PDB file of C-alpha atoms in Angstrom:
ATOM      1  CA  MET A   9     145.085  45.941 153.832  1.00  0.00           C
ATOM      2  CA  LYS A  10     143.289  45.618 150.033  1.00  0.00           C
ATOM      3  CA  LEU A  11     140.050  44.740 150.155  1.00  0.00           C
ATOM      4  CA  SER A  12     139.576  44.724 146.914  1.00  0.00           C
ATOM      5  CA  ILE A  13     141.074  44.143 143.352  1.00  0.00           C
ATOM      6  CA  GLU A  14     141.027  45.238 140.100  1.00  0.00           C
ATOM      7  CA  LEU A  15     138.894  43.299 138.213  1.00  0.00           C
ATOM      8  CA  ALA A  16     140.119  41.026 135.273  1.00  0.00           C
ATOM      9  CA  CYS A  17     138.502  42.731 132.469  1.00  0.00           C
ATOM     10  CA  LYS A  18     136.850  46.093 131.682  1.00  0.00           C
ATOM     11  CA  SER A  19     133.815  46.515 130.047  1.00  0.00           C
ATOM     12  CA  SER A  20     134.214  47.601 126.612  1.00  0.00           C
ATOM     13  CA  GLN A  21     132.901  50.739 124.518  1.00  0.00           C
ATOM     14  CA  ALA A  22     130.573  48.622 123.034  1.00  0.00           C
ATOM     15  CA  TRP A  23     128.248  48.454 126.166  1.00  0.00           C
ATOM     16  CA  ILE A  24     128.168  52.148 127.138  1.00  0.00           C
ATOM     17  CA  ASP A  25     127.232  52.668 123.770  1.00  0.00           C
ATOM     18  CA  THR A  26     124.848  49.803 124.013  1.00  0.00           C
ATOM     19  CA  VAL A  27     123.594  51.674 127.463  1.00  0.00           C
ATOM     20  CA  MET A  28     123.769  55.202 126.175  1.00  0.00           C
ATOM     21  CA  ASN A  29     121.356  54.789 123.146  1.00  0.00           C
ATOM     22  CA  ASP A  30     118.324  53.034 124.925  1.00  0.00           C
ATOM     23  CA  PHE A  31     119.057  54.756 128.385  1.00  0.00           C
ATOM     24  CA  ASP A  32     115.153  54.080 129.390  1.00  0.00           C
ATOM     25  CA  SER A  33     115.922  50.420 129.189  1.00  0.00           C
ATOM     26  CA  PHE A  34     119.226  51.198 131.690  1.00  0.00           C
ATOM     27  CA  LEU A  35     117.041  52.787 134.077  1.00  0.00           C
ATOM     28  CA  GLN A  36     114.401  49.762 134.686  1.00  0.00           C
ATOM     29  CA  ASP A  37     117.114  47.506 134.676  1.00  0.00           C
ATOM     30  CA  HIS A  38     119.226  50.107 137.124  1.00  0.00           C
ATOM     31  CA  ALA A  39     116.118  49.967 139.590  1.00  0.00           C
ATOM     32  CA  ASN A  40     115.876  45.996 139.398  1.00  0.00           C
ATOM     33  CA  CYS A  41     119.276  45.856 139.738  1.00  0.00           C
ATOM     34  CA  GLU A  42     119.309  47.887 143.089  1.00  0.00           C
ATOM     35  CA  ARG A  43     116.572  45.777 144.488  1.00  0.00           C
ATOM     36  CA  LYS A  44     117.710  42.922 143.839  1.00  0.00           C
ATOM     37  CA  ALA A  45     120.822  44.315 145.891  1.00  0.00           C
ATOM     38  CA  SER A  46     119.437  45.190 148.779  1.00  0.00           C
ATOM     39  CA  ALA A  47     117.280  41.680 148.868  1.00  0.00           C
ATOM     40  CA  MET A  48     120.916  39.863 148.979  1.00  0.00           C
ATOM     41  CA  ALA A  49     122.326  41.414 151.239  1.00  0.00           C
ATOM     42  CA  MET A  50     118.839  41.218 153.572  1.00  0.00           C
ATOM     43  CA  SER A  51     118.919  37.422 152.186  1.00  0.00           C
ATOM     44  CA  PHE A  52     122.717  37.268 154.264  1.00  0.00           C
ATOM     45  CA  VAL A  53     121.063  38.367 157.203  1.00  0.00           C
ATOM     46  CA  ALA A  54     118.273  35.796 157.128  1.00  0.00           C
ATOM     47  CA  LYS A  55     120.771  33.000 156.202  1.00  0.00           C
ATOM     48  CA  TYR A  56     123.381  33.847 158.112  1.00  0.00           C
ATOM     49  CA  PRO A  57     121.791  34.735 160.826  1.00  0.00           C
ATOM     50  CA  ASP A  58     124.859  33.599 163.725  1.00  0.00           C
ATOM     51  CA  ARG A  59     127.346  35.580 161.786  1.00  0.00           C
ATOM     52  CA  VAL A  60     126.395  39.215 164.607  1.00  0.00           C
ATOM     53  CA  GLU A  61     129.577  40.912 163.413  1.00  0.00           C
ATOM     54  CA  ILE A  62     128.720  41.238 159.851  1.00  0.00           C
ATOM     55  CA  ILE A  63     125.013  41.593 160.572  1.00  0.00           C
ATOM     56  CA  PRO A  64     124.565  46.254 161.323  1.00  0.00           C
ATOM     57  CA  GLU A  65     127.056  46.096 158.265  1.00  0.00           C
ATOM     58  CA  LEU A  66     124.811  44.037 155.652  1.00  0.00           C
ATOM     59  CA  ILE A  67     121.577  45.943 157.439  1.00  0.00           C
ATOM     60  CA  GLU A  68     123.262  49.232 156.280  1.00  0.00           C
ATOM     61  CA  THR A  69     124.151  48.318 152.894  1.00  0.00           C
ATOM     62  CA  GLY A  70     120.692  46.555 152.251  1.00  0.00           C
ATOM     63  CA  ILE A  71     118.829  49.701 153.281  1.00  0.00           C
ATOM     64  CA  GLU A  72     121.296  52.029 151.265  1.00  0.00           C
ATOM     65  CA  GLU A  73     121.134  49.738 148.371  1.00  0.00           C
ATOM     66  CA  LEU A  74     117.271  50.588 149.019  1.00  0.00           C
ATOM     67  CA  GLU A  75     117.476  54.367 149.337  1.00  0.00           C
ATOM     68  CA  HIS A  76     119.073  53.879 145.532  1.00  0.00           C
ATOM     69  CA  PHE A  77     115.988  52.117 144.251  1.00  0.00           C
ATOM     70  CA  LYS A  78     114.053  54.994 145.530  1.00  0.00           C
ATOM     71  CA  ALA A  79     116.379  57.294 144.125  1.00  0.00           C
ATOM     72  CA  VAL A  80     116.504  55.692 140.491  1.00  0.00           C
ATOM     73  CA  TYR A  81     112.633  55.389 140.481  1.00  0.00           C
ATOM     74  CA  SER A  82     112.542  59.452 141.013  1.00  0.00           C
ATOM     75  CA  VAL A  83     114.591  59.798 137.891  1.00  0.00           C
ATOM     76  CA  MET A  84     112.924  57.690 136.199  1.00  0.00           C
ATOM     77  CA  GLU A  85     109.671  59.366 137.142  1.00  0.00           C
ATOM     78  CA  LYS A  86     110.791  62.991 135.487  1.00  0.00           C
ATOM     79  CA  ARG A  87     111.714  61.013 132.681  1.00  0.00           C
ATOM     80  CA  GLY A  88     108.172  59.153 132.510  1.00  0.00           C
ATOM     81  CA  VAL A  89     109.815  55.708 132.609  1.00  0.00           C
ATOM     82  CA  LYS A  90     107.359  52.913 134.245  1.00  0.00           C
ATOM     83  CA  LEU A  91     109.164  49.716 135.964  1.00  0.00           C
ATOM     84  CA  PRO A  92     108.772  46.992 134.196  1.00  0.00           C
ATOM     85  CA  ALA A  93     106.514  45.270 134.517  1.00  0.00           C
ATOM     86  CA  GLU A  94     109.029  41.277 135.867  1.00  0.00           C
ATOM     87  CA  MET A  95     112.040  41.788 137.009  1.00  0.00           C
ATOM     88  CA  GLY A  96     113.099  39.270 134.839  1.00  0.00           C
ATOM     89  CA  GLN A  97     116.244  37.134 135.940  1.00  0.00           C
ATOM     90  CA  ASP A  98     120.019  38.538 135.831  1.00  0.00           C
ATOM     91  CA  ILE A  99     121.845  35.930 133.929  1.00  0.00           C
ATOM     92  CA  TYR A 100     125.032  37.717 134.761  1.00  0.00           C
ATOM     93  CA  VAL A 101     124.586  36.978 139.056  1.00  0.00           C
ATOM     94  CA  LYS A 102     123.061  33.663 138.199  1.00  0.00           C
ATOM     95  CA  GLN A 103     125.904  31.979 136.542  1.00  0.00           C
ATOM     96  CA  LEU A 104     128.086  34.038 138.645  1.00  0.00           C
ATOM     97  CA  ILE A 105     126.459  31.830 141.649  1.00  0.00           C
ATOM     98  CA  ASP A 106     126.496  28.951 139.532  1.00  0.00           C
ATOM     99  CA  HIS A 107     130.146  28.848 140.019  1.00  0.00           C
ATOM    100  CA  CYS A 108     129.667  29.419 144.142  1.00  0.00           C
ATOM    101  CA  ARG A 109     131.232  26.273 145.687  1.00  0.00           C
ATOM    102  CA  SER A 110     128.094  23.534 147.882  1.00  0.00           C
ATOM    103  CA  GLY A 111     128.864  23.301 151.572  1.00  0.00           C
ATOM    104  CA  ARG A 112     127.844  26.198 154.116  1.00  0.00           C
ATOM    105  CA  GLU A 113     131.984  27.622 154.454  1.00  0.00           C
ATOM    106  CA  ASP A 114     132.575  27.408 151.208  1.00  0.00           C
ATOM    107  CA  ARG A 115     129.726  28.808 149.433  1.00  0.00           C
ATOM    108  CA  PHE A 116     129.814  31.601 152.235  1.00  0.00           C
ATOM    109  CA  MET A 117     133.077  33.188 151.416  1.00  0.00           C
ATOM    110  CA  ASP A 118     132.088  32.696 147.553  1.00  0.00           C
ATOM    111  CA  ARG A 119     128.352  34.415 148.475  1.00  0.00           C
ATOM    112  CA  LEU A 120     130.978  37.342 149.636  1.00  0.00           C
ATOM    113  CA  LEU A 121     133.276  37.711 147.403  1.00  0.00           C
ATOM    114  CA  LEU A 122     130.774  37.030 144.388  1.00  0.00           C
ATOM    115  CA  ALA A 123     128.905  40.275 146.242  1.00  0.00           C
ATOM    116  CA  SER A 124     131.976  42.482 146.732  1.00  0.00           C
ATOM    117  CA  ILE A 125     132.996  41.577 142.524  1.00  0.00           C
ATOM    118  CA  VAL A 126     129.648  42.356 141.517  1.00  0.00           C
ATOM    119  CA  GLU A 127     129.598  45.453 143.504  1.00  0.00           C
ATOM    120  CA  CYS A 128     133.022  46.832 142.016  1.00  0.00           C
ATOM    121  CA  ARG A 129     131.386  45.535 138.232  1.00  0.00           C
ATOM    122  CA  GLY A 130     128.554  48.459 139.320  1.00  0.00           C
ATOM    123  CA  ALA A 131     130.907  50.750 140.165  1.00  0.00           C
ATOM    124  CA  GLU A 132     133.011  50.481 137.037  1.00  0.00           C
ATOM    125  CA  ARG A 133     129.824  50.351 135.043  1.00  0.00           C
ATOM    126  CA  PHE A 134     128.131  53.296 136.912  1.00  0.00           C
ATOM    127  CA  ARG A 135     131.611  55.513 136.490  1.00  0.00           C
ATOM    128  CA  MET A 136     131.272  54.987 132.464  1.00  0.00           C
ATOM    129  CA  VAL A 137     127.075  55.645 132.690  1.00  0.00           C
ATOM    130  CA  TYR A 138     128.920  59.443 134.396  1.00  0.00           C
ATOM    131  CA  GLU A 139     131.779  60.120 131.667  1.00  0.00           C
ATOM    132  CA  ALA A 140     129.305  59.352 129.207  1.00  0.00           C
ATOM    133  CA  LEU A 141     126.473  61.639 130.215  1.00  0.00           C
ATOM    134  CA  GLU A 142     125.946  65.269 129.873  1.00  0.00           C
ATOM    135  CA  PRO A 143     126.590  67.748 132.541  1.00  0.00           C
ATOM    136  CA  GLY A 144     123.626  67.775 134.649  1.00  0.00           C
ATOM    137  CA  GLU A 145     121.369  66.867 137.213  1.00  0.00           C
ATOM    138  CA  LEU A 146     121.552  63.420 136.102  1.00  0.00           C
ATOM    139  CA  LYS A 147     125.535  62.565 135.467  1.00  0.00           C
ATOM    140  CA  SER A 148     125.649  63.915 139.539  1.00  0.00           C
ATOM    141  CA  PHE A 149     124.070  61.002 140.130  1.00  0.00           C
ATOM    142  CA  TYR A 150     125.382  58.145 138.724  1.00  0.00           C
ATOM    143  CA  HIS A 151     128.785  60.179 140.214  1.00  0.00           C
ATOM    144  CA  ASN A 152     127.420  59.417 143.202  1.00  0.00           C
ATOM    145  CA  LEU A 153     126.868  56.294 142.158  1.00  0.00           C
ATOM    146  CA  TRP A 154     129.917  54.858 141.105  1.00  0.00           C
ATOM    147  CA  ALA A 155     131.467  55.853 144.740  1.00  0.00           C
ATOM    148  CA  SER A 156     128.845  54.720 147.328  1.00  0.00           C
ATOM    149  CA  GLU A 157     129.061  50.840 144.723  1.00  0.00           C
ATOM    150  CA  ALA A 158     132.842  50.815 145.470  1.00  0.00           C
ATOM    151  CA  LYS A 159     132.686  51.267 148.853  1.00  0.00           C
ATOM    152  CA  HIS A 160     130.270  48.235 149.032  1.00  0.00           C
ATOM    153  CA  GLY A 161     132.929  45.855 147.137  1.00  0.00           C
ATOM    154  CA  ASN A 162     135.269  46.810 149.906  1.00  0.00           C
ATOM    155  CA  ILE A 163     132.734  46.076 152.296  1.00  0.00           C
ATOM    156  CA  PHE A 164     132.221  42.517 151.388  1.00  0.00           C
ATOM    157  CA  VAL A 165     135.763  41.646 151.405  1.00  0.00           C
ATOM    158  CA  LYS A 166     135.853  42.999 154.480  1.00  0.00           C
ATOM    159  CA  MET A 167     133.295  40.381 156.071  1.00  0.00           C
ATOM    160  CA  ALA A 168     135.087  37.479 154.301  1.00  0.00           C
ATOM    161  CA  LEU A 169     138.326  38.550 156.168  1.00  0.00           C
ATOM    162  CA  ILE A 170     136.706  38.030 159.477  1.00  0.00           C
ATOM    163  CA  TYR A 171     135.769  34.724 159.225  1.00  0.00           C
ATOM    164  CA  PHE A 172     138.505  33.249 156.038  1.00  0.00           C
ATOM    165  CA  ASP A 173     142.065  34.094 156.208  1.00  0.00           C
ATOM    166  CA  ARG A 174     143.729  36.654 154.121  1.00  0.00           C
ATOM    167  CA  ASP A 175     145.860  33.616 151.831  1.00  0.00           C
ATOM    168  CA  SER A 176     142.777  31.387 151.298  1.00  0.00           C
ATOM    169  CA  THR A 177     140.522  35.011 150.842  1.00  0.00           C
ATOM    170  CA  TYR A 178     142.538  36.253 148.170  1.00  0.00           C
ATOM    171  CA  LYS A 179     143.445  33.196 145.908  1.00  0.00           C
ATOM    172  CA  ARG A 180     139.686  32.651 145.999  1.00  0.00           C
ATOM    173  CA  LEU A 181     138.809  36.201 144.984  1.00  0.00           C
ATOM    174  CA  GLU A 182     141.113  36.140 142.340  1.00  0.00           C
ATOM    175  CA  GLU A 183     140.012  32.810 140.617  1.00  0.00           C
ATOM    176  CA  LEU A 184     135.869  34.244 141.279  1.00  0.00           C
ATOM    177  CA  ASN A 185     137.006  37.459 139.471  1.00  0.00           C
ATOM    178  CA  LEU A 186     138.489  35.638 136.412  1.00  0.00           C
ATOM    179  CA  ILE A 187     134.949  33.906 136.052  1.00  0.00           C
ATOM    180  CA  GLU A 188     133.886  36.892 136.701  1.00  0.00           C
ATOM    181  CA  ALA A 189     135.139  38.051 133.155  1.00  0.00           C
ATOM    182  CA  GLU A 190     134.993  34.818 131.668  1.00  0.00           C
ATOM    183  CA  VAL A 191     130.629  35.302 132.659  1.00  0.00           C
ATOM    184  CA  LEU A 192     130.922  39.110 130.979  1.00  0.00           C
ATOM    185  CA  SER A 193     132.634  38.338 127.491  1.00  0.00           C
ATOM    186  CA  SER A 194     129.579  35.083 127.340  1.00  0.00           C
ATOM    187  CA  LEU A 195     127.131  37.335 127.824  1.00  0.00           C
ATOM    188  CA  PRO A 196     124.999  39.469 125.439  1.00  0.00           C
ATOM    189  CA  LEU A 197     125.598  42.897 124.452  1.00  0.00           C
ATOM    190  CA  GLN A 198     122.098  45.272 126.323  1.00  0.00           C
ATOM    191  CA  PRO A 199     120.832  48.196 128.057  1.00  0.00           C
ATOM    192  CA  ALA A 200     121.699  46.492 130.986  1.00  0.00           C
ATOM    193  CA  LEU A 201     124.126  47.015 133.933  1.00  0.00           C
ATOM    194  CA  HIS A 202     125.466  43.355 133.671  1.00  0.00           C
TER     195      HIS A 202
END
């Protein structure tokens, strides 16, 4: 069973060039994204406590994202990079959530599928970072993150398929995938994951 789809657009060479030219800022944003991803997984538990079939996997995902935060923070410490004073709003995620439908079931589906798309985009971009880095500890670190984020994309589609039929799930996933490509292309280049 296919659990994820190809992203509707690829990240640009200009994006990875921007990241590599200010890697310390990228690390700060990456750390924030991991904290937010952990909080997002736990927010599903808080908002949908009746969805008992997915709670254990959501908890595991939240813990794994927090472990990623810890690992990124360790890299930052070694480089003398501090956490930013504020976690700014992620315009990319905000614009995606703005496209969620209303109504408990529709919104639940959309949030799960957007989580899948965001994780797939993260995996794609971590792969690009990995490929751009010189051999060493940091390159290895981003290789492992790339594999983990790809798995997370599949987790959220799998969760959606527990509650929604295959056709409507994949139809909506394709719609949101196209929206994500539009949102991504509208954002300014910055040394950030999104």
